Coordinates of C-alpha atoms and ligand atoms in Angstrom, one line a residue:
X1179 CA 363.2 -76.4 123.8
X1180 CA 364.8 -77.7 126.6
X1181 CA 365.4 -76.5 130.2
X1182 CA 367.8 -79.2 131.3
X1183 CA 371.1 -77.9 132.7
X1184 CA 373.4 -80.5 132.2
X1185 CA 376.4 -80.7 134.6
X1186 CA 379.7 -79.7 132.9
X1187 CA 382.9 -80.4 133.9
X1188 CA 385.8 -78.2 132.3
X1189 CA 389.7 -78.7 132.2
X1190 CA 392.4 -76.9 130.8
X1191 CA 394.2 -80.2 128.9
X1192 CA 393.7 -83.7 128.1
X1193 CA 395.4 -84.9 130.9
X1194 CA 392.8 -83.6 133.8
X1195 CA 390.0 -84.5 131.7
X1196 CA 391.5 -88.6 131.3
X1197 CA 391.7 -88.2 135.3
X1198 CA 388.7 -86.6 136.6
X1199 CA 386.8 -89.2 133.7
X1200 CA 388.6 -91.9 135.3
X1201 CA 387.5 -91.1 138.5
X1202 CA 384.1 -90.6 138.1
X1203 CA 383.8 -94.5 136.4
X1204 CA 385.1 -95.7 139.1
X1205 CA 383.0 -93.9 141.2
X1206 CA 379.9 -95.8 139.5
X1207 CA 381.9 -99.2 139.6
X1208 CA 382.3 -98.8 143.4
X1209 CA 378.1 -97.8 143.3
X1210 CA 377.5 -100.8 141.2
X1211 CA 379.5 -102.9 142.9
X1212 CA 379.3 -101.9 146.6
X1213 CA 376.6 -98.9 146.7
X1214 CA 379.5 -96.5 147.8
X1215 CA 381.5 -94.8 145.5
X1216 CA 384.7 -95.0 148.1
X1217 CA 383.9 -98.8 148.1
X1218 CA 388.1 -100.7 148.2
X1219 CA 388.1 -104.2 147.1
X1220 CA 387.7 -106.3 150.2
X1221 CA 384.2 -108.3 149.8
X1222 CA 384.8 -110.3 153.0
X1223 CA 383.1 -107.4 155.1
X1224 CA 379.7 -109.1 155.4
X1225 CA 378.3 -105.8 156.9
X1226 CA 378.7 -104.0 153.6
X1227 CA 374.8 -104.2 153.2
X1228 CA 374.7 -101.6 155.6
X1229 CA 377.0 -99.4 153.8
X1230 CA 374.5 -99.4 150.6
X1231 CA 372.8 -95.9 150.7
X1232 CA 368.7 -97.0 150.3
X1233 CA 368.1 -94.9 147.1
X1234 CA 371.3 -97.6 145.3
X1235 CA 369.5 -100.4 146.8
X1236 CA 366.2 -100.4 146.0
X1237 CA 367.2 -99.1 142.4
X1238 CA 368.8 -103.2 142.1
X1239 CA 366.0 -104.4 144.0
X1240 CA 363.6 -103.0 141.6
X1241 CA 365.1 -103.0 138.6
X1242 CA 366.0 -106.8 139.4
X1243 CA 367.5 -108.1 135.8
X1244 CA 370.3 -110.2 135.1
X1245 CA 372.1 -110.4 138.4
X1246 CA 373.6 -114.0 138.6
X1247 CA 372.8 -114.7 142.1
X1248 CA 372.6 -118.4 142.3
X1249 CA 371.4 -119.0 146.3
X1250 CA 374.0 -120.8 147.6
X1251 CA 371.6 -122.7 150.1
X1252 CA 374.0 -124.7 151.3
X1253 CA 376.0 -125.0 154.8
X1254 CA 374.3 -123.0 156.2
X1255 CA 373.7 -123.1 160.9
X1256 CA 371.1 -120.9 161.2
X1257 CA 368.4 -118.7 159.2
X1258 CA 370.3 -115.4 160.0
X1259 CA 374.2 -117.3 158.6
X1260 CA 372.3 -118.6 155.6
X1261 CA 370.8 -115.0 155.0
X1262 CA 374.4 -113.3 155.1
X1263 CA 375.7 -115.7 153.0
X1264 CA 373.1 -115.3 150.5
X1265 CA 373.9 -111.7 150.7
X1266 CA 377.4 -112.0 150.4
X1267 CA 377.1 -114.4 147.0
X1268 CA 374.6 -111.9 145.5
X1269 CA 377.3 -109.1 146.4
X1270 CA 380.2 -111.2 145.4
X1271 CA 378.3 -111.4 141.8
X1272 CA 377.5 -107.7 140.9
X1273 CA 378.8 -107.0 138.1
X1274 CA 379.3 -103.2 136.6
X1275 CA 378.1 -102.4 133.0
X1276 CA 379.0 -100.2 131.2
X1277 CA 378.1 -99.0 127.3
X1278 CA 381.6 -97.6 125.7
X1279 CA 381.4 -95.5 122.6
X1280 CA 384.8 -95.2 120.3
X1281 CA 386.8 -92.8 118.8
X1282 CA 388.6 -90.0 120.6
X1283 CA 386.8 -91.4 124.2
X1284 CA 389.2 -94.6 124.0
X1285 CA 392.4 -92.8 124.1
X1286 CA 391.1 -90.6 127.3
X1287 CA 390.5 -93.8 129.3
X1288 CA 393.2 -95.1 128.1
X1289 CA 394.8 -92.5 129.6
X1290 CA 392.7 -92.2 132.7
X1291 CA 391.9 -95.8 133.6
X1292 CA 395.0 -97.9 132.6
X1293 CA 397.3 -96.2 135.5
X1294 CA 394.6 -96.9 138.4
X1295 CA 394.9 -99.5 140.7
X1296 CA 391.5 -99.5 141.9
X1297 CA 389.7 -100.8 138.5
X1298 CA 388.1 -104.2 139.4
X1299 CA 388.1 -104.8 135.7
X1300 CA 387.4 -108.5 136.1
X1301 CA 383.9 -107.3 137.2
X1302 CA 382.7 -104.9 134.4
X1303 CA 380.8 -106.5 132.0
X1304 CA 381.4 -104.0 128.4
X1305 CA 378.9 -103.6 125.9
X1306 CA 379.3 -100.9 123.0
X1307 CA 377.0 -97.9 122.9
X1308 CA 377.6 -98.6 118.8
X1309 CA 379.8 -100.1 116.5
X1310 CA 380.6 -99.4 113.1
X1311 CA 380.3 -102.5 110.9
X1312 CA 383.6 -103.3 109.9
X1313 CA 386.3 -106.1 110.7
X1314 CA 387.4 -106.2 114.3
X1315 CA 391.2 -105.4 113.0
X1316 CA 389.8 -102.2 111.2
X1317 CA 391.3 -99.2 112.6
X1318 CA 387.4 -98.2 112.6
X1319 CA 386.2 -100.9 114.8
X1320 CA 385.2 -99.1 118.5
X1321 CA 385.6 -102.9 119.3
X1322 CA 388.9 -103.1 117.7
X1323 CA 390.2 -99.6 119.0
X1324 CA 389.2 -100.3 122.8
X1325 CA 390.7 -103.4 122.8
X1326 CA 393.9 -103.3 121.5
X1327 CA 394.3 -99.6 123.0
X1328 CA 393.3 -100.4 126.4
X1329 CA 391.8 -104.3 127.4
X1330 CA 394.8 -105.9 125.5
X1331 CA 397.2 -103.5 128.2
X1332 CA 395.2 -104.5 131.4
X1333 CA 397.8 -106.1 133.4
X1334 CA 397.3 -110.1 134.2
X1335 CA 397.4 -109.6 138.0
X1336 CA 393.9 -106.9 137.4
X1337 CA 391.6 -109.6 135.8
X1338 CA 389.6 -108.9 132.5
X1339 CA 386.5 -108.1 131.9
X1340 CA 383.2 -109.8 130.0
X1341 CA 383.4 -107.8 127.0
X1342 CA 380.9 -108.0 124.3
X1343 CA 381.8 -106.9 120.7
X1344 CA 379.3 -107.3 117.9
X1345 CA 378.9 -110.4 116.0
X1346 CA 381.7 -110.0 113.3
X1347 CA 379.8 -112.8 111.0
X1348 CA 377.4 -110.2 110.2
X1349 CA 379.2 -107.4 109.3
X1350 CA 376.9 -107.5 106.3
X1351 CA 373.6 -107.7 107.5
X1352 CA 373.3 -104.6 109.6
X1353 CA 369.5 -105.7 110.7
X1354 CA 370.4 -109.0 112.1
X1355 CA 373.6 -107.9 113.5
X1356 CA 371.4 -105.5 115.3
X1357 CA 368.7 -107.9 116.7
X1358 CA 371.9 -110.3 117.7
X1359 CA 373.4 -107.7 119.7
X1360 CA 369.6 -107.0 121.4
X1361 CA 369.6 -110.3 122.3
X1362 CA 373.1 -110.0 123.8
X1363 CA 371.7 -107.0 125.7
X1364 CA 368.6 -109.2 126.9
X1365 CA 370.8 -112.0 128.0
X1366 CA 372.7 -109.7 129.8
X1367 CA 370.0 -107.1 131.3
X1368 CA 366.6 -109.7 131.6
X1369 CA 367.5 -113.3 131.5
X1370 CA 365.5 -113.6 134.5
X1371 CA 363.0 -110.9 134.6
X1372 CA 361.4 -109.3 131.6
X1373 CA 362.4 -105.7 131.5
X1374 CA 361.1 -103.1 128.9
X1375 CA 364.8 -101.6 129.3
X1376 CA 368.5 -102.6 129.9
X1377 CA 369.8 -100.4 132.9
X1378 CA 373.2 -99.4 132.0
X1379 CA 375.2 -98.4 135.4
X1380 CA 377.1 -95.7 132.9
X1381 CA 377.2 -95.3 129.1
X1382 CA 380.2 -93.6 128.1
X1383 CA 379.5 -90.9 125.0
X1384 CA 381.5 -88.7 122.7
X1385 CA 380.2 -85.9 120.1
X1386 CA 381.1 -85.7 117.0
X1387 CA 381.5 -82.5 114.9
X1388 CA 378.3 -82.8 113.4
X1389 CA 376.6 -83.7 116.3
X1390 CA 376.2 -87.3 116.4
X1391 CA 376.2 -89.2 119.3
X1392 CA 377.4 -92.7 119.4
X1393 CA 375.8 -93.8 115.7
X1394 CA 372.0 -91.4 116.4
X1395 CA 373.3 -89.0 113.4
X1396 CA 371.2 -85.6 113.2
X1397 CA 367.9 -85.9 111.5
X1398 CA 368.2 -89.7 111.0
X1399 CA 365.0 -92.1 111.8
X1400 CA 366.8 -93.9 114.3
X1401 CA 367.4 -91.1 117.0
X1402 CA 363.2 -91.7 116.9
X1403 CA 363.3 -95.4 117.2
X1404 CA 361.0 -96.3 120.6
X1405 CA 361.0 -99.6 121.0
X1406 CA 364.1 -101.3 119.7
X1407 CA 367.4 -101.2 122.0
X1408 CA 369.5 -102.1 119.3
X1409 CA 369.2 -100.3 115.8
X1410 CA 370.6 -100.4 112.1
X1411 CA 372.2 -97.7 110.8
X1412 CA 372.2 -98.1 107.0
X1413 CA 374.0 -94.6 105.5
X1414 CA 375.6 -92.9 108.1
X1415 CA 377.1 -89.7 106.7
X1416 CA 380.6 -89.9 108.3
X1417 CA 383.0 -92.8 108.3
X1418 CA 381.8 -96.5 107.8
X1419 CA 378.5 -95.9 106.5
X1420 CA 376.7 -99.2 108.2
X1421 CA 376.4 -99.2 111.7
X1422 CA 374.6 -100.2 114.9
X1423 CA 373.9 -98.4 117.6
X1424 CA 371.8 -98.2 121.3
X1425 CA 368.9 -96.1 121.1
X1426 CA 368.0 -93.0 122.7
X1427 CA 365.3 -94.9 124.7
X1428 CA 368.1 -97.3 126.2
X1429 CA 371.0 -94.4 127.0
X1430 CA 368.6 -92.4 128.7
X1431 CA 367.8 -95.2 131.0
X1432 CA 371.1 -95.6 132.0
X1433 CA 371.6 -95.0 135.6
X1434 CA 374.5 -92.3 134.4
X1435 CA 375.4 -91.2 131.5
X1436 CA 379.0 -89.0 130.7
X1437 CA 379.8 -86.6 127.6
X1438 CA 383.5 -86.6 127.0
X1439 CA 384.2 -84.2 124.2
X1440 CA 387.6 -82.4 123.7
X1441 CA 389.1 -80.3 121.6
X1442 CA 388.7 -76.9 119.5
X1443 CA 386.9 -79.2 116.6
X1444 CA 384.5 -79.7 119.1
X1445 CA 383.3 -75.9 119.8
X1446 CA 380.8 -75.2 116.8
X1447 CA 379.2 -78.5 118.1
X1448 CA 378.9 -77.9 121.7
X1449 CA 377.7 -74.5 121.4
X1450 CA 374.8 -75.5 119.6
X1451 CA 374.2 -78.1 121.9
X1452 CA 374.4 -76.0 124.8
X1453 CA 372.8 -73.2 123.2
X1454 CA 370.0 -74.0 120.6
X1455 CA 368.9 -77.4 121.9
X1456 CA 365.8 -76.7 119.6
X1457 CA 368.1 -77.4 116.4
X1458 CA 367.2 -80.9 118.1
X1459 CA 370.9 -82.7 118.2
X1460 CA 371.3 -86.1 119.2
X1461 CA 372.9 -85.4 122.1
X1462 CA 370.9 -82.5 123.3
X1463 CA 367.9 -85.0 123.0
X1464 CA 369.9 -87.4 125.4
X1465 CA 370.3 -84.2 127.6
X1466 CA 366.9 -83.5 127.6
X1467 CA 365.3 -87.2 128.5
X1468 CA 368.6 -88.2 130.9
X1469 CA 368.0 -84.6 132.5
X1470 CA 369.6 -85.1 136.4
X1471 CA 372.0 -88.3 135.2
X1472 CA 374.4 -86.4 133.3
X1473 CA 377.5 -85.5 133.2
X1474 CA 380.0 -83.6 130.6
X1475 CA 384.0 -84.0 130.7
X1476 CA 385.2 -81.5 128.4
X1477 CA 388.6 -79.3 127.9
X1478 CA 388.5 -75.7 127.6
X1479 CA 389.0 -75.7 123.8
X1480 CA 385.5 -77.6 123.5
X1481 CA 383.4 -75.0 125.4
X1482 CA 385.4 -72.3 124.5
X1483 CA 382.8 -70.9 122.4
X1484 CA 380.2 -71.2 124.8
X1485 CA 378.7 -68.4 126.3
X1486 CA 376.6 -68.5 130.0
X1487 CA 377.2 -72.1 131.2
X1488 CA 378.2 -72.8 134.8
X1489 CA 381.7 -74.9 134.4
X1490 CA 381.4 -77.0 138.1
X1491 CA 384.8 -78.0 139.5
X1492 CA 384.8 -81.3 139.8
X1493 CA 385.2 -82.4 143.0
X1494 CA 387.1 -85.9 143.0
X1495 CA 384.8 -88.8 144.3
X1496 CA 387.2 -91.2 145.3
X1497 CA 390.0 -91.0 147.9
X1498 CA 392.9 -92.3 146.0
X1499 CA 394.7 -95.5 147.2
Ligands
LIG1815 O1 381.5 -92.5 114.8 C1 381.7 -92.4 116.0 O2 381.9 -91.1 116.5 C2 381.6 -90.8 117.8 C3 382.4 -89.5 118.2 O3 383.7 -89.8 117.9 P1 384.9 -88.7 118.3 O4 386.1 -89.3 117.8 O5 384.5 -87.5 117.6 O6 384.9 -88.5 119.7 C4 381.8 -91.9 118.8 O7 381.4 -91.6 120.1 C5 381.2 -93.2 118.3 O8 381.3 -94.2 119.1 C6 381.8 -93.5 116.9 O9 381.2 -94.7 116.4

């Protein structure tokens, strides 16, 4: 049973929920990126070191993966000039990363994120919290839906980002196409440092009606994998059957991790979550061991069977340009 009170954020329609989700992701871009979530895009303030709150610095300095700093080295007067510009490289290069579920998620940010101007998209680097293993023009590809609902619509002028789809050669080997995407992941999270876990700086999550949570379906052996980051799915019960998927071990590391769930479809679901997290749900195991990093973006018709949660108000993180 678990005592974990996630963090739920409630709107009357679709509309406020694609804005205050939109918000909050950029909120973590501007952490990731500049350690303040009201960060604006200018990187030529070399005294933005000082505007990194401790607790967001020494997170990078410890978790110290795959940031492509190369030292620079060179030019430089005088110790102090040569340390700034190090400093300014390493912030030039941050990168945000983000894990994206599919389905009904990609048609809120489409919503939310495709209007903003203050998306540095040319700095995320996407992975996919799963992917069902089916051709990128399926209309079941997560990879397929996200990009041709929102990366193919990014304006020019905003950059794109490093996105990282599945390897569509191996559609039919859900195994290897697994261990290829963990080595993706490794690349991306540890190709300087071992690390037992990639740090996400958000993973993006819906639910489905019967509870799963990005491809962990109820009762299946993977929502108990340990040690992999990456896993087969073999016979999912819903849509494509074969599948990969991040494991609990690696969404729960993330440094956030955000629930957006609408609709009335949705209520059975949520209630158990919220209510009998003993029936042991994917997703009320990721609220349970990601207790304190969560988030939930819902609309009314989702928690409308829900009885005795506190619905927060969100309060918008970042002053609009
Ligand atoms: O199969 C999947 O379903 C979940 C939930 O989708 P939704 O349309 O009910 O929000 C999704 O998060 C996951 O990425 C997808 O592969």
């Amino acid at each position: 049973m678990t005592t974990a009170v996630p963090l739920i954020y409630s709107f009357p329609e679709f509309s406020g929920v694609a804005e205050a989700v939109a918000d909050h992701i950029v909120a973590a871009q501007n952490h990731a990126l500049y350690g303040d979530y009201n960060r604006k895009k200018s990187l030529s303030d070399t005294n933005i070191a000082s505007q990194l709150n401790s607790a967001a610095e020494s997170m990078r300095l410890t978790k110290s993966v795959s940031e492509h700093h190369s030292a620079s080295g060179n030019g430089s007067n005088t110790p102090s000039s040569s340390r700034e510009q190090r400093k300014k490289k390493k912030e030039e290069n941050r990168r945000f990363r983000i894990g994206l579920s599919g389905g009904s998620l990609i048609s809120v940010l489409r919503e939310g994120l495709l209007k903003r101007q203050d998306v540095e998209w040319s700095k995320w680097d996407v992975y996919f919290a799963d992917e069902r293993l089916v051709p990128f023009d399926s209309p079941e590809s997560n990879y397929g839906k996200a990009k041709s609902q929102i990366f193919d619509n990014i304006p020019p002028e905003k950059g794109y980002p490093n996105i990282f789809p599945i390897d569509e050669n191996l559609l039919n080997d859900p195994q290897e196409c697994a261990d290829t995407y963990e080595k993706t992941l490794i690349k991306g999270f540890a190709s300087k440092d071992s690390v037992k876990l990639p740090m996400f700086d958000l993973i993006l999550l819906g639910c489905a009606p019967d509870g799963h949570v990005a491809s962990l379906f109820p009762n299946h052996e993977t929502l108990r994998e340990s040690y992999a980051w990456c896993a087969p799915v073999l016979n999912a019960p819903s849509g494509p059957p074969t599948r990969i998927t991040l494991t609990v071990p690696v969404i729960c590391h993330s440094h956030r991790v955000m629930f957006v769930v609408e609709g009335a479809t949705k209520a059975p679901v949520i209630s158990t979550i919220m209510e009998r997290p003993d029936k042991g749900l994917p997703a009320s195991i990721i609220n349970e061991k990601a207790a304190g990093r969560i988030a939930w973006f819902v609309d009314d018709d989702a928690v409308k069977d829900v009885v005795g949660i506190t619905k927060k108000r969100y309060k918008f993180l970042v002053h609009s340009e």
